[in-house]
Coordinates of C-alpha atoms in Angstrom, one line a residue:
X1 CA 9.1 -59.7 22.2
X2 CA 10.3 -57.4 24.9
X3 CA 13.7 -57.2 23.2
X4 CA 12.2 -56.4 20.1
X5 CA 10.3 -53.7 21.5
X6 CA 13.2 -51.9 22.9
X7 CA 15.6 -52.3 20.1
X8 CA 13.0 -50.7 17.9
X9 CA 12.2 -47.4 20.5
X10 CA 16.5 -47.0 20.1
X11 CA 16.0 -47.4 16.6
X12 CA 13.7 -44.6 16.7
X13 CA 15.7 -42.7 18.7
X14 CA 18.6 -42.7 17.0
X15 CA 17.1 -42.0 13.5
X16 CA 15.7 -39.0 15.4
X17 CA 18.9 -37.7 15.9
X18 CA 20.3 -37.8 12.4
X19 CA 17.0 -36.1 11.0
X20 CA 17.9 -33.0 9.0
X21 CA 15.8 -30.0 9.0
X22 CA 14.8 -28.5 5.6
X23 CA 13.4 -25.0 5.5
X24 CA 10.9 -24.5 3.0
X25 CA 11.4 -23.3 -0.5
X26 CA 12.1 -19.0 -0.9
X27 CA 8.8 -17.9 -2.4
X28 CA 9.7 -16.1 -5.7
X29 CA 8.7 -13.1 -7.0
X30 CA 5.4 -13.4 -8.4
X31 CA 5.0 -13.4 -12.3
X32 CA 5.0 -10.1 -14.3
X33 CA 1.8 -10.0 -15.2
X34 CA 0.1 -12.6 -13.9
X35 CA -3.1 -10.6 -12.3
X36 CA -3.6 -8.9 -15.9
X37 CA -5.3 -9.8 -18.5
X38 CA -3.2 -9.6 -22.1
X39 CA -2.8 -5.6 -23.5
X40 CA -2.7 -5.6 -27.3
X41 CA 0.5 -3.7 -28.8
X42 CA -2.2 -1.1 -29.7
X43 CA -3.3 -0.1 -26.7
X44 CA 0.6 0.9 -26.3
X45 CA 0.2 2.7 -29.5
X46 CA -2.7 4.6 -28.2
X47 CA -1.1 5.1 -24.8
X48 CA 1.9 6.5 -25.1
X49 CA 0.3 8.6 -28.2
X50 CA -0.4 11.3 -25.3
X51 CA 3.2 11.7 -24.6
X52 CA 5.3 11.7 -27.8
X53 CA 5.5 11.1 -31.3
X54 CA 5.1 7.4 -33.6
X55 CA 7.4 7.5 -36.4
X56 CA 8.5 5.0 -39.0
X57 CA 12.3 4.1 -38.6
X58 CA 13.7 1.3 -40.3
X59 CA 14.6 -1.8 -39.5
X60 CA 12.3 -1.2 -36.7
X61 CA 9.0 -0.1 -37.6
X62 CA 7.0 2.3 -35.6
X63 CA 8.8 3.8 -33.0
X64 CA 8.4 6.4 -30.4
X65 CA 9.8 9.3 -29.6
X66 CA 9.2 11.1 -26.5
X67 CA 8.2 14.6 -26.2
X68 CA 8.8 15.7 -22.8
X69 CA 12.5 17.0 -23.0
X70 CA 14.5 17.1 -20.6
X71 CA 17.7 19.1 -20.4
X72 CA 20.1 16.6 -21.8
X73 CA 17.9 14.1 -21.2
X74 CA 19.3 10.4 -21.4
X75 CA 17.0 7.5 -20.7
X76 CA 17.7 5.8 -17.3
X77 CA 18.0 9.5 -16.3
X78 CA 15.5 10.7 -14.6
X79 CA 14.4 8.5 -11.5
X80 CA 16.1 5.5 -9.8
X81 CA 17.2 2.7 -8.7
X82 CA 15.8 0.2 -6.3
X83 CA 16.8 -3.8 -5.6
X84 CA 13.9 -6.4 -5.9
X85 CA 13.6 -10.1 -6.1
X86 CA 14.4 -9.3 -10.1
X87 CA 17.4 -6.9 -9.4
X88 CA 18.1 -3.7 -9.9
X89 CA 15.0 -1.7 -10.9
X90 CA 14.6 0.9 -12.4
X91 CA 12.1 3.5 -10.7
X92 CA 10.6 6.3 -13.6
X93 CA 9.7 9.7 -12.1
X94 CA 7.5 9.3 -15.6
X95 CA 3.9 8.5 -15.8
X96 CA 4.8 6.8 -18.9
X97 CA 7.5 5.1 -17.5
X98 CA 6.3 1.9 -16.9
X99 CA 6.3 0.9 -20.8
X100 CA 9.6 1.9 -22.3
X101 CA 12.0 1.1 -19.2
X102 CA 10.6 -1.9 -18.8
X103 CA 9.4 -3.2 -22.1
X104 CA 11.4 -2.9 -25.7
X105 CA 15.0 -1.2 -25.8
X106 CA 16.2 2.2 -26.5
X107 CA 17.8 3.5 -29.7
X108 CA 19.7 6.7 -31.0
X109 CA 19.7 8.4 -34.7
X110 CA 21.1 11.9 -35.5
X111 CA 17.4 12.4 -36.8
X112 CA 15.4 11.3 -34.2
X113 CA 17.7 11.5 -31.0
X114 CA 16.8 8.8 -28.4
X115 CA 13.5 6.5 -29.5
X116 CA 11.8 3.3 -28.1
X117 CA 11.6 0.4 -30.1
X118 CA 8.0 -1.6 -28.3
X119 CA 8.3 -4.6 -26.6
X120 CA 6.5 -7.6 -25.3
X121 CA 9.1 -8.8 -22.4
X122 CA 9.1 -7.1 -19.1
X123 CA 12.1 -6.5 -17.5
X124 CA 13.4 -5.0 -14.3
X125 CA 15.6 -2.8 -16.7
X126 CA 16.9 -3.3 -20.1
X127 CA 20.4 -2.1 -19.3
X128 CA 23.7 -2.9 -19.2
X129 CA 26.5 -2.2 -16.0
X130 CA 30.3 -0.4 -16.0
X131 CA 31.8 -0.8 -12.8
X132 CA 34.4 0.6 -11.2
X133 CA 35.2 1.3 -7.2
X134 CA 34.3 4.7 -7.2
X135 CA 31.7 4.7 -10.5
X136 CA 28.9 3.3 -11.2
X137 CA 27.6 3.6 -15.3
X138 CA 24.3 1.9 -16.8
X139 CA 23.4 1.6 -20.6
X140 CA 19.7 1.1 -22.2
X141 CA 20.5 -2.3 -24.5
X142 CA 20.3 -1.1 -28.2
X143 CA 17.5 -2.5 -30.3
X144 CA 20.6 -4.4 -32.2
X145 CA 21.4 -6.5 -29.4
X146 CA 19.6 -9.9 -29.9
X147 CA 18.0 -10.9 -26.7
X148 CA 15.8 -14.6 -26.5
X149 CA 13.4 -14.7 -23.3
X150 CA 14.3 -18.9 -23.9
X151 CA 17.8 -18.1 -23.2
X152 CA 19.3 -14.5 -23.0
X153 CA 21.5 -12.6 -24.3
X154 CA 22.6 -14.3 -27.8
X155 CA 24.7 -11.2 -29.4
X156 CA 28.8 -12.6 -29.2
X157 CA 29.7 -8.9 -28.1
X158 CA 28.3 -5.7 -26.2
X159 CA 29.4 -3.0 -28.4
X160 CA 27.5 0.0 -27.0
X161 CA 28.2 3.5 -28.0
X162 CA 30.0 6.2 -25.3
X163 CA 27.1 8.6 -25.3
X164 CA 24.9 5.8 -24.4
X165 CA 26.4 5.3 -20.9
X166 CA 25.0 7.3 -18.0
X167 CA 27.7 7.1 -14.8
X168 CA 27.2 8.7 -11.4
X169 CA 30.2 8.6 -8.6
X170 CA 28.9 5.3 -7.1
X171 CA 28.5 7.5 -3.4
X172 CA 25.4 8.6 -5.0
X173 CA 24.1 5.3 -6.9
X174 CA 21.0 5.2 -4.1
X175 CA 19.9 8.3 -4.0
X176 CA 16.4 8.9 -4.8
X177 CA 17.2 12.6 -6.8
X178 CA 19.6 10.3 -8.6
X179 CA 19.5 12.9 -11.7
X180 CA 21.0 15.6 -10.0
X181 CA 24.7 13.4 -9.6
X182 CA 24.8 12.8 -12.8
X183 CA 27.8 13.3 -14.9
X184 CA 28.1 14.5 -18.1
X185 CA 27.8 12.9 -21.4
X186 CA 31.3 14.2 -21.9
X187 CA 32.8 11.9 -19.2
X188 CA 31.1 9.4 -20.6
X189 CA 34.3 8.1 -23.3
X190 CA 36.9 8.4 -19.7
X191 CA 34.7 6.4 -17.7
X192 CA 33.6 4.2 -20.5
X193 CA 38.0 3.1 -20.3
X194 CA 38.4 2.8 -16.5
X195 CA 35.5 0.8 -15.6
X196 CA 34.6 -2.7 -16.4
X197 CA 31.6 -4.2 -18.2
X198 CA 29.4 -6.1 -16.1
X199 CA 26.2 -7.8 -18.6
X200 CA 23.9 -10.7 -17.1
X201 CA 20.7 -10.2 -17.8
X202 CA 19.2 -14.3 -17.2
X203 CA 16.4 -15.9 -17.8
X204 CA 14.3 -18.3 -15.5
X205 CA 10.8 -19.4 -16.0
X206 CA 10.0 -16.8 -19.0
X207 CA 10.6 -14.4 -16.6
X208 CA 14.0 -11.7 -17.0
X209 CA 16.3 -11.0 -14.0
X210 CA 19.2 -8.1 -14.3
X211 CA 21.5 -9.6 -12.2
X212 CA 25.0 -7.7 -13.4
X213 CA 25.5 -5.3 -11.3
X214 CA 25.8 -7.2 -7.6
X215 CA 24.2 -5.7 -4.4
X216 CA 27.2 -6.9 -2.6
X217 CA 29.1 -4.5 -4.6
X218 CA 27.2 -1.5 -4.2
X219 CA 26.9 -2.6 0.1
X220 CA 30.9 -2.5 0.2
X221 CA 31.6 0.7 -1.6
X222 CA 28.9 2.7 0.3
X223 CA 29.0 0.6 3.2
X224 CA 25.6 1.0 3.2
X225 CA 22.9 -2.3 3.4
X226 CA 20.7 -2.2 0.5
X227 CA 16.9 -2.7 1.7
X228 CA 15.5 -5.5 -0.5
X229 CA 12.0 -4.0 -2.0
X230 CA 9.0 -6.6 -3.2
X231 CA 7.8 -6.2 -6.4
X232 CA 4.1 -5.7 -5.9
X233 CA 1.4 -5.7 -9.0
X234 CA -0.4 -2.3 -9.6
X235 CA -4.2 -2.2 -11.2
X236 CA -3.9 0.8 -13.1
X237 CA -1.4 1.8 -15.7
X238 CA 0.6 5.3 -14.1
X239 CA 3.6 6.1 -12.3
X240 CA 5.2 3.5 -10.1
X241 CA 4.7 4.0 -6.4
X242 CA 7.2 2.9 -3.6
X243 CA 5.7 1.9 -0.3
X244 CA 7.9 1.4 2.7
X245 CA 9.6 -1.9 1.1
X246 CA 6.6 -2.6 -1.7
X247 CA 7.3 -1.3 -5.7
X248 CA 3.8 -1.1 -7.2
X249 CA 4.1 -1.3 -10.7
X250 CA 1.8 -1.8 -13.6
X251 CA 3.5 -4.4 -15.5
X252 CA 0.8 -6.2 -17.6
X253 CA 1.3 -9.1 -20.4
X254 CA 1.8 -7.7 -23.9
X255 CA 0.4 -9.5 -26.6
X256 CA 2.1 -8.9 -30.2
X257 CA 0.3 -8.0 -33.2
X258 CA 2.0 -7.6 -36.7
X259 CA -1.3 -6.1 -37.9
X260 CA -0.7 -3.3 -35.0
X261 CA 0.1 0.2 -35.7
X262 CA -0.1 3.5 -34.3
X263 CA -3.4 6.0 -35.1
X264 CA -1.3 9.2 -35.9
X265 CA 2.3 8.8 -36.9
X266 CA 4.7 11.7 -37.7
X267 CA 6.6 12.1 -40.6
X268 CA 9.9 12.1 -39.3
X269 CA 10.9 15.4 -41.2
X270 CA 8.3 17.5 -38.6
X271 CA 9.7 15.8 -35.1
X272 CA 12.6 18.0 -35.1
X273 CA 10.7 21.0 -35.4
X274 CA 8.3 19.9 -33.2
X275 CA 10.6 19.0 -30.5
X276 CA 12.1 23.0 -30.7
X277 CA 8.6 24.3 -30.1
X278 CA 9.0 22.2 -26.9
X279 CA 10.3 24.0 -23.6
X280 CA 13.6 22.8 -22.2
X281 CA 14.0 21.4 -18.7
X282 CA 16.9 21.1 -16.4
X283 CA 16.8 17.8 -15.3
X284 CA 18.8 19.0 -12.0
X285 CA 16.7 21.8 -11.3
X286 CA 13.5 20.8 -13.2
X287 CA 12.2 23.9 -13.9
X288 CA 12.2 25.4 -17.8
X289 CA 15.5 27.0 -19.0
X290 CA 13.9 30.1 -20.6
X291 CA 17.0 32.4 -20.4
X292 CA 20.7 32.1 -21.2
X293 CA 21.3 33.1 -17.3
X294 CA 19.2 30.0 -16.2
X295 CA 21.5 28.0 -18.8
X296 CA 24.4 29.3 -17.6
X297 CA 23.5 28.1 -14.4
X298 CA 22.7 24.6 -15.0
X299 CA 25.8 24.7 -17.4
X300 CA 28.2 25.3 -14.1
X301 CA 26.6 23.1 -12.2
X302 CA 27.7 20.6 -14.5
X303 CA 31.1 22.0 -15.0
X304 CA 31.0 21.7 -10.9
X305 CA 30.6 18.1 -11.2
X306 CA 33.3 17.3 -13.8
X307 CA 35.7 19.0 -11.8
X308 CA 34.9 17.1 -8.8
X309 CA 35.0 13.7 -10.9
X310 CA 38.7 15.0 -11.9
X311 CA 39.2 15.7 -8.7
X312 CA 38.9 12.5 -7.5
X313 CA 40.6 10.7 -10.4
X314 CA 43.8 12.6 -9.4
X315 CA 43.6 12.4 -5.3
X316 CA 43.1 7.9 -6.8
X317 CA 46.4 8.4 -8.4

């Protein structure tokens, strides 16, 4: 019996020594939407009614056009960017902001210039990447683009207009006055050529992740460590605050309605005119443009940083 008892305590012993420790599980991000209740599609009618324009525009149905212009306004322009638990994300410097970079895509017509087609999928960001060592570019996804919260991105290529693309010399990719590095649209076909297309927008658990543009990337060529921020939820719909390391963002559950529409929608003959009556703001100084000396002014501070992105172009080769 004694022998028994003492091969048993070695038993223990040794099984002891081959145990292997297994941390717990990462906690992931909480679920968009999950402290709200469900927002009918017309309450984003009525919303964003306050800030732009509903028009019809086929093949998309009501869509929205914004009216605050800004100064060669793009969207994905005016804020920036932070990393989260769903990758980059995109910050708005809008009170509206937290519907149409989030929710629905972004087109363009001649007509209408840029307009949102609504949404019921949250998303850190609906864009696409371009990368390069020394530029970074990001596109809003077109309403064409299929997309399947099941699965992804179904569309067999990513053919996304020039003008869409918004690039910034990837030095200034964190900077919180991101709009003022922007280059112009112009740049937009050269930079479009020497930078590669980086596209992964994944699905896990109904819920969307941008994940095409890695941090890793962004850490090397600014030798910089990107702070990780946690997605926190907000209780009232307005502009998204950052915290030390928290994003609170009102991000509620959209319910779809096909008997939905907006209250007051604009025939699409007046928005132009409507838009003109409209003062225009410099997105890099953000302040109205009322004289042609102002304009001249924001015009050579872009021609300031086209020659610096040349610049740099010819001291790479």
């Amino acid at each position: 019996m004694r022998k028994i008892f003492i091969f048993v305590s070695l038993l223990t012993i040794l099984l002891a020594g081959c145990v292997v420790y297994l941390p717990p599980p990462e906690r992931g991000p909480s679920l968009a939407g999950e402290v709200y209740p469900e927002y009918d599609l017309d309450y984003i009618y009525d919303y964003l009614s306050d800030y732009g324009f509903w028009v019809y525009q086929p093949p998309y149905g009501y869509v929205w056009v914004p009216e605050v212009r800004l100064y060669r306004w793009r969207p994905y322009s005016y804020g920036y960017w932070v990393w989260t638990d769903f990758g980059w994300t995109w910050i708005s410097r809008f009170n509206w902001g937290w519907i149409p970079f989030h929710y629905g895509r972004w087109g363009w017509s001649r007509d209408l210039g840029w307009f949102w087609v609504p949404g019921d999928i949250w998303a850190p960001a609906w864009v696409v990447w371009r990368y390069s060592r020394y530029y970074v570019g990001w596109a809003p996804l077109p309403p064409s683009i299929r997309f399947d919260v099941r699965v992804g991105l179904i569309s067999h290529s990513l053919v996304i207009p020039s003008e869409y693309w918004v690039f910034v010399e990837v030095d200034y990719f964190l900077h919180s006055r991101l709009y003022r590095y922007l280059l112009p649209v112009e740049r937009s076909l050269t930079l479009v050529r020497k930078t590669s297309l980086r596209a992964r927008l994944e699905v896990h658990n109904r819920l969307v992740y941008n994940r095409g543009l890695e941090k890793q990337l962004i850490e090397q060529a600014t030798r910089r460590t990107i702070r990780k921020y946690e997605l926190a939820p907000q209780s009232t719909p307005g502009a998204t605050r950052v915290r030390l390391n928290r994003v609170e963002m009102f991000r509620p559950k959209i319910k779809s309605s096909p008997s939905a529409r907006p209250k007051k929608i604009v025939d699409k003959t007046k928005i132009k005119k409507q838009l003109r009556e409209k003062e225009i703001i410099s997105s890099g100084e953000q302040k109205a443009v009322k004289s042609s000396l102002e304009l001249r002014r924001v015009h050579e501070k872009e021609l300031k940083l086209l020659e610096k992105s040349h610049q740099r172009e010819v001291e790479i080769l």
